[in-house]
Tab-separated table of C-alpha atoms in Angstrom:
chain	number	residue	atom	x	y	z
Y	751	MET	CA	-23.796	7.936	-1.720
Y	752	THR	CA	-22.056	9.780	-4.796
Y	753	GLN	CA	-23.232	9.578	-8.717
Y	754	GLY	CA	-19.760	7.574	-9.081
Y	755	ARG	CA	-20.606	5.025	-6.511
Y	756	HIS	CA	-23.403	3.890	-8.931
Y	757	LYS	CA	-21.940	4.223	-12.338
Y	758	THR	CA	-18.366	3.041	-14.194
Y	759	ALA	CA	-16.364	5.676	-16.197
Y	760	GLN	CA	-18.419	4.595	-19.242
Y	761	GLY	CA	-21.783	5.435	-17.656
Y	762	ALA	CA	-22.700	1.654	-17.253
Y	763	LYS	CA	-24.680	0.910	-14.014
Y	764	ARG	CA	-22.291	-0.339	-11.490
Y	765	MET	CA	-22.652	-3.738	-10.336
Y	766	LYS	CA	-23.106	-4.988	-7.087
Y	767	SER	CA	-19.407	-6.653	-5.944
Y	768	ILE	CA	-18.797	-9.281	-3.781
Y	769	ALA	CA	-15.120	-10.260	-2.769
Y	770	LEU	CA	-14.323	-13.877	-1.081
Y	771	PHE	CA	-11.033	-14.406	0.948
Y	772	GLY	CA	-10.693	-18.289	1.430
Y	773	GLY	CA	-8.294	-20.031	3.472
Y	774	THR	CA	-8.120	-22.020	6.467
Y	775	PHE	CA	-7.415	-19.823	9.103
Y	776	ASN	CA	-5.645	-21.999	11.348
Y	777	PRO	CA	-5.358	-19.523	13.319
Y	778	VAL	CA	-6.541	-16.307	11.469
Y	779	HIS	CA	-3.641	-13.665	12.106
Y	780	PHE	CA	-2.984	-10.106	10.881
Y	781	GLY	CA	-1.595	-10.736	7.865
Y	782	HIS	CA	-4.834	-12.498	6.833
Y	783	LEU	CA	-6.897	-9.484	8.091
Y	784	ARG	CA	-4.800	-6.877	6.349
Y	785	MET	CA	-4.886	-8.000	3.151
Y	786	ALA	CA	-8.622	-8.602	2.773
Y	787	LEU	CA	-9.140	-4.953	4.080
Y	788	GLU	CA	-6.854	-3.835	1.914
Y	789	LEU	CA	-8.250	-5.535	-1.156
Y	790	ARG	CA	-12.008	-4.420	-0.186
Y	791	GLN	CA	-10.902	-0.735	0.008
Y	792	ALA	CA	-8.472	-0.758	-2.964
Y	793	LEU	CA	-10.951	-2.034	-5.374
Y	794	ASN	CA	-14.150	-1.053	-3.556
Y	795	PHE	CA	-16.234	-4.367	-3.159
Y	796	ASP	CA	-19.351	-3.588	-1.429
Y	797	GLU	CA	-18.454	-6.729	0.619
Y	798	MET	CA	-15.440	-8.877	1.573
Y	799	ARG	CA	-16.326	-11.986	3.189
Y	800	LEU	CA	-13.912	-14.461	4.680
Y	801	LEU	CA	-14.431	-17.805	3.661
Y	802	PRO	CA	-12.783	-20.695	5.866
Y	803	ALA	CA	-12.496	-24.277	4.594
Y	804	HIS	CA	-14.027	-27.353	5.968
Y	805	LEU	CA	-11.382	-29.563	4.476
Y	806	PRO	CA	-9.294	-28.153	2.254
Y	807	ALA	CA	-8.472	-30.281	-0.669
Y	808	HIS	CA	-4.590	-29.212	-1.386
Y	809	ARG	CA	-3.753	-29.219	2.658
Y	810	ASP	CA	-3.524	-31.273	5.530
Y	811	ASN	CA	-5.441	-31.685	8.553
Y	812	PRO	CA	-5.885	-28.184	9.394
Y	813	GLY	CA	-5.883	-29.235	13.185
Y	814	ALA	CA	-8.155	-26.812	15.245
Y	815	THR	CA	-11.894	-28.085	14.350
Y	816	ALA	CA	-13.920	-26.223	11.833
Y	817	ASN	CA	-15.856	-24.767	14.660
Y	818	GLN	CA	-12.924	-23.554	16.577
Y	819	ARG	CA	-11.657	-21.877	13.226
Y	820	ARG	CA	-15.080	-20.261	12.859
Y	821	ASP	CA	-14.977	-18.963	16.265
Y	822	MET	CA	-11.482	-17.452	16.207
Y	823	LEU	CA	-12.840	-15.622	12.737
Y	824	LEU	CA	-15.712	-14.384	14.714
Y	825	GLN	CA	-13.339	-13.034	17.406
Y	826	ALA	CA	-11.049	-11.581	14.850
Y	827	LEU	CA	-14.009	-9.511	13.092
Y	828	GLN	CA	-15.984	-8.561	15.994
Y	829	GLU	CA	-14.258	-4.671	15.326
Y	830	CYS	CA	-13.991	-4.382	12.058
Y	831	ARG	CA	-17.376	-4.025	10.107
Y	832	GLU	CA	-15.712	-4.080	6.682
Y	833	LEU	CA	-15.091	-7.851	6.742
Y	834	SER	CA	-17.554	-10.151	7.071
Y	835	LEU	CA	-17.762	-14.099	7.781
Y	836	ASP	CA	-19.088	-16.712	4.954
Y	837	GLU	CA	-19.550	-19.972	6.620
Y	838	ARG	CA	-20.810	-21.944	3.684
Y	839	GLU	CA	-17.944	-24.221	3.195
Y	840	LEU	CA	-17.723	-24.956	7.162
Y	841	ARG	CA	-21.430	-26.527	6.730
Y	842	ARG	CA	-20.152	-28.855	3.296
Y	843	LYS	CA	-19.243	-32.472	4.291
Y	844	GLY	CA	-16.152	-33.593	2.799
Y	845	ILE	CA	-13.472	-31.899	1.037
Y	846	THR	CA	-13.614	-28.497	0.147
Y	847	TYR	CA	-13.614	-27.438	-3.840
Y	848	THR	CA	-13.667	-23.812	-4.819
Y	849	VAL	CA	-15.498	-24.390	-7.495
Y	850	ASP	CA	-18.439	-26.015	-6.005
Y	851	THR	CA	-18.529	-22.764	-3.510
Y	852	LEU	CA	-18.639	-20.519	-6.369
Y	853	GLU	CA	-21.299	-22.310	-8.298
Y	854	ALA	CA	-23.585	-22.267	-5.093
Y	855	LEU	CA	-23.162	-18.751	-4.722
Y	856	ARG	CA	-23.644	-18.140	-8.473
Y	857	THR	CA	-26.782	-19.925	-8.093
Y	858	GLU	CA	-27.754	-18.020	-4.935
Y	859	LEU	CA	-27.013	-14.308	-6.406
Y	860	GLY	CA	-27.461	-14.823	-9.990
Y	861	THR	CA	-25.958	-13.249	-12.903
Y	862	LYS	CA	-26.249	-9.287	-12.142
Y	863	VAL	CA	-23.762	-9.929	-9.008
Y	864	SER	CA	-19.933	-9.579	-9.166
Y	865	ILE	CA	-18.343	-12.487	-7.681
Y	866	SER	CA	-14.461	-12.189	-6.801
Y	867	PHE	CA	-12.414	-14.831	-5.646
Y	868	CYS	CA	-8.966	-13.413	-3.837
Y	869	MET	CA	-6.231	-15.866	-4.014
Y	870	GLY	CA	-2.282	-15.452	-3.689
Y	871	LEU	CA	0.104	-15.884	-6.838
Y	872	ASP	CA	1.274	-19.279	-5.492
Y	873	SER	CA	-2.228	-20.362	-5.605
Y	874	LEU	CA	-2.755	-19.284	-9.488
Y	875	LEU	CA	0.662	-21.003	-10.229
Y	876	ASN	CA	-0.984	-24.202	-8.911
Y	877	LEU	CA	-4.307	-23.597	-10.630
Y	878	PRO	CA	-4.253	-26.021	-12.932
Y	879	ARG	CA	-4.156	-28.949	-10.310
Y	880	TRP	CA	-7.232	-27.285	-8.990
Y	881	TYR	CA	-10.551	-29.347	-9.836
Y	882	ARG	CA	-12.530	-28.011	-12.601
Y	883	TRP	CA	-10.209	-24.951	-12.563
Y	884	GLU	CA	-11.090	-23.998	-16.063
Y	885	ARG	CA	-15.124	-23.544	-14.634
Y	886	LEU	CA	-13.744	-20.987	-12.086
Y	887	LEU	CA	-13.507	-17.770	-14.642
Y	888	GLU	CA	-16.907	-18.603	-15.645
Y	889	LEU	CA	-18.342	-18.215	-12.343
Y	890	ALA	CA	-16.248	-15.145	-10.579
Y	891	HIS	CA	-13.336	-13.096	-11.451
Y	892	LEU	CA	-10.014	-13.759	-9.931
Y	893	VAL	CA	-7.927	-11.278	-7.922
Y	894	VAL	CA	-4.595	-11.986	-7.529
Y	895	VAL	CA	-2.431	-10.582	-4.892
Y	896	THR	CA	1.490	-10.293	-5.934
Y	897	ARG	CA	4.288	-9.249	-4.218
Y	898	PRO	CA	6.603	-6.707	-5.512
Y	899	GLY	CA	9.181	-7.733	-7.443
Y	900	TRP	CA	7.691	-11.195	-8.086
Y	901	GLN	CA	7.785	-12.577	-11.836
Y	902	LEU	CA	4.762	-14.168	-13.692
Y	903	PRO	CA	5.405	-17.054	-15.761
Y	904	GLN	CA	6.319	-16.625	-19.150
Y	905	ALA	CA	4.908	-19.911	-20.446
Y	906	GLY	CA	2.561	-22.819	-19.718
Y	907	GLU	CA	-1.691	-22.686	-18.969
Y	908	VAL	CA	-0.813	-19.851	-16.277
Y	909	ALA	CA	0.859	-17.607	-18.610
Y	910	ALA	CA	-1.898	-18.410	-21.562
Y	911	LEU	CA	-4.597	-17.492	-18.873
Y	912	LEU	CA	-2.565	-14.189	-17.882
Y	913	SER	CA	-2.323	-13.264	-21.360
Y	914	GLU	CA	-6.140	-13.986	-22.219
Y	915	LYS	CA	-7.766	-12.582	-18.970
Y	916	THR	CA	-5.877	-10.098	-17.280
Y	917	ALA	CA	-8.038	-7.153	-17.161
Y	918	ALA	CA	-8.264	-3.378	-15.399
Y	919	ALA	CA	-9.579	-3.585	-11.626
Y	920	LYS	CA	-12.682	-1.449	-12.704
Y	921	ARG	CA	-13.881	-4.671	-14.683
Y	922	VAL	CA	-15.004	-6.181	-11.335
Y	923	HIS	CA	-17.650	-3.619	-11.026
Y	924	GLU	CA	-18.748	-3.317	-14.875
Y	925	THR	CA	-19.178	-7.926	-15.533
Y	926	ALA	CA	-20.281	-10.470	-13.242
Y	927	ALA	CA	-16.890	-12.863	-13.694
Y	928	GLY	CA	-14.174	-13.580	-16.242
Y	929	CYS	CA	-11.312	-11.283	-15.654
Y	930	LEU	CA	-8.152	-11.817	-13.785
Y	931	ILE	CA	-7.076	-8.635	-11.634
Y	932	LEU	CA	-3.533	-8.642	-10.496
Y	933	ARG	CA	-3.155	-6.415	-7.399
Y	934	GLU	CA	0.349	-5.689	-6.084
Y	935	GLN	CA	0.517	-5.427	-2.395
Y	936	THR	CA	3.333	-5.645	0.234
Y	937	LEU	CA	2.018	-8.297	2.415
Y	938	LEU	CA	2.798	-9.028	6.396
Y	939	PRO	CA	5.280	-11.602	6.829
Y	940	ILE	CA	3.294	-13.587	9.195
Y	941	SER	CA	2.551	-17.439	8.798
Y	942	ALA	CA	-0.063	-19.208	10.726
Y	943	SER	CA	2.474	-22.273	10.556
Y	944	CYS	CA	4.981	-20.176	12.490
Y	945	ILE	CA	2.336	-19.260	15.006
Y	946	ARG	CA	1.386	-22.870	15.470
Y	947	GLN	CA	4.897	-23.822	15.743
Y	948	MET	CA	5.594	-20.704	18.482
Y	949	ILE	CA	2.945	-21.546	20.433
Y	950	LYS	CA	3.776	-25.427	21.010
Y	951	ALA	CA	7.613	-24.148	21.789
Y	952	GLY	CA	5.964	-22.450	24.783
Y	953	HIS	CA	6.407	-18.833	22.847
Y	954	SER	CA	4.232	-16.285	22.744
Y	955	PRO	CA	2.431	-15.035	19.420
Y	956	GLN	CA	1.354	-11.731	21.136
Y	957	PHE	CA	1.477	-8.795	18.039
Y	958	LEU	CA	0.998	-11.283	15.455
Y	959	LEU	CA	-2.534	-12.117	15.774
Y	960	PRO	CA	-5.699	-10.383	17.569
Y	961	ASP	CA	-5.570	-10.408	21.193
Y	962	ALA	CA	-9.112	-11.649	21.443
Y	963	VAL	CA	-7.776	-14.649	18.931
Y	964	LEU	CA	-4.827	-15.516	21.400
Y	965	GLN	CA	-7.001	-15.361	24.547
Y	966	TYR	CA	-9.656	-17.717	22.676
Y	967	ILE	CA	-6.056	-20.106	21.568
Y	968	GLN	CA	-5.176	-19.705	25.059
Y	969	ARG	CA	-8.462	-20.649	26.582
Y	970	CYS	CA	-9.230	-23.638	24.404
Y	971	ARG	CA	-5.121	-24.762	25.115
Y	972	LEU	CA	-4.831	-25.246	20.904
Y	973	TYR	CA	-1.575	-25.960	19.241
Y	974	LEU	CA	0.234	-27.351	22.015
Y	975	THR	CA	0.808	-30.864	20.704
């Protein structure tokens, strides 16, 4: 491993960096997997953990059980060593709040590890609706994936947050938390809800998700009703 891997451009020691990519993954598909892999490679995270929610606070009942969504992720990740599964939210009872997850992870890892929570721009725009959202940047960096051509807000709480906290990507290796990183990325136009609708209508979602995941869905007869 080269010296540059351990030190920043300023000569400071490089922090270990862990990124979390959350979602219901209902089902996991190539859009999820490609985004997570590109983020790990582009920002040079030491770990990229996919973090399935048990009972998301901002979504309807996910349909497939928590165990089934976990099993589909395990199938999808079998041949990708650069991504891993973090099951901590599946083990939690009740509604899943991101701030609780980050507090638990920060307690576990201490202050010498960089934690980044990855989200889409739509999630950032709704951030003031999240439970104890002001606490998030005290615990982690926020990595926001934007589509090319998207416009950022010019007024309001999110605009103020962007103005105060936006930083260069290298900061995820220099500090443990506190920065907002914008990452423009071309996203695969794949939707989990569309996949569920296709299956319900009797159509095949092949080539939208890993074959192993599709086989699991067929074997367990998921999303038919």
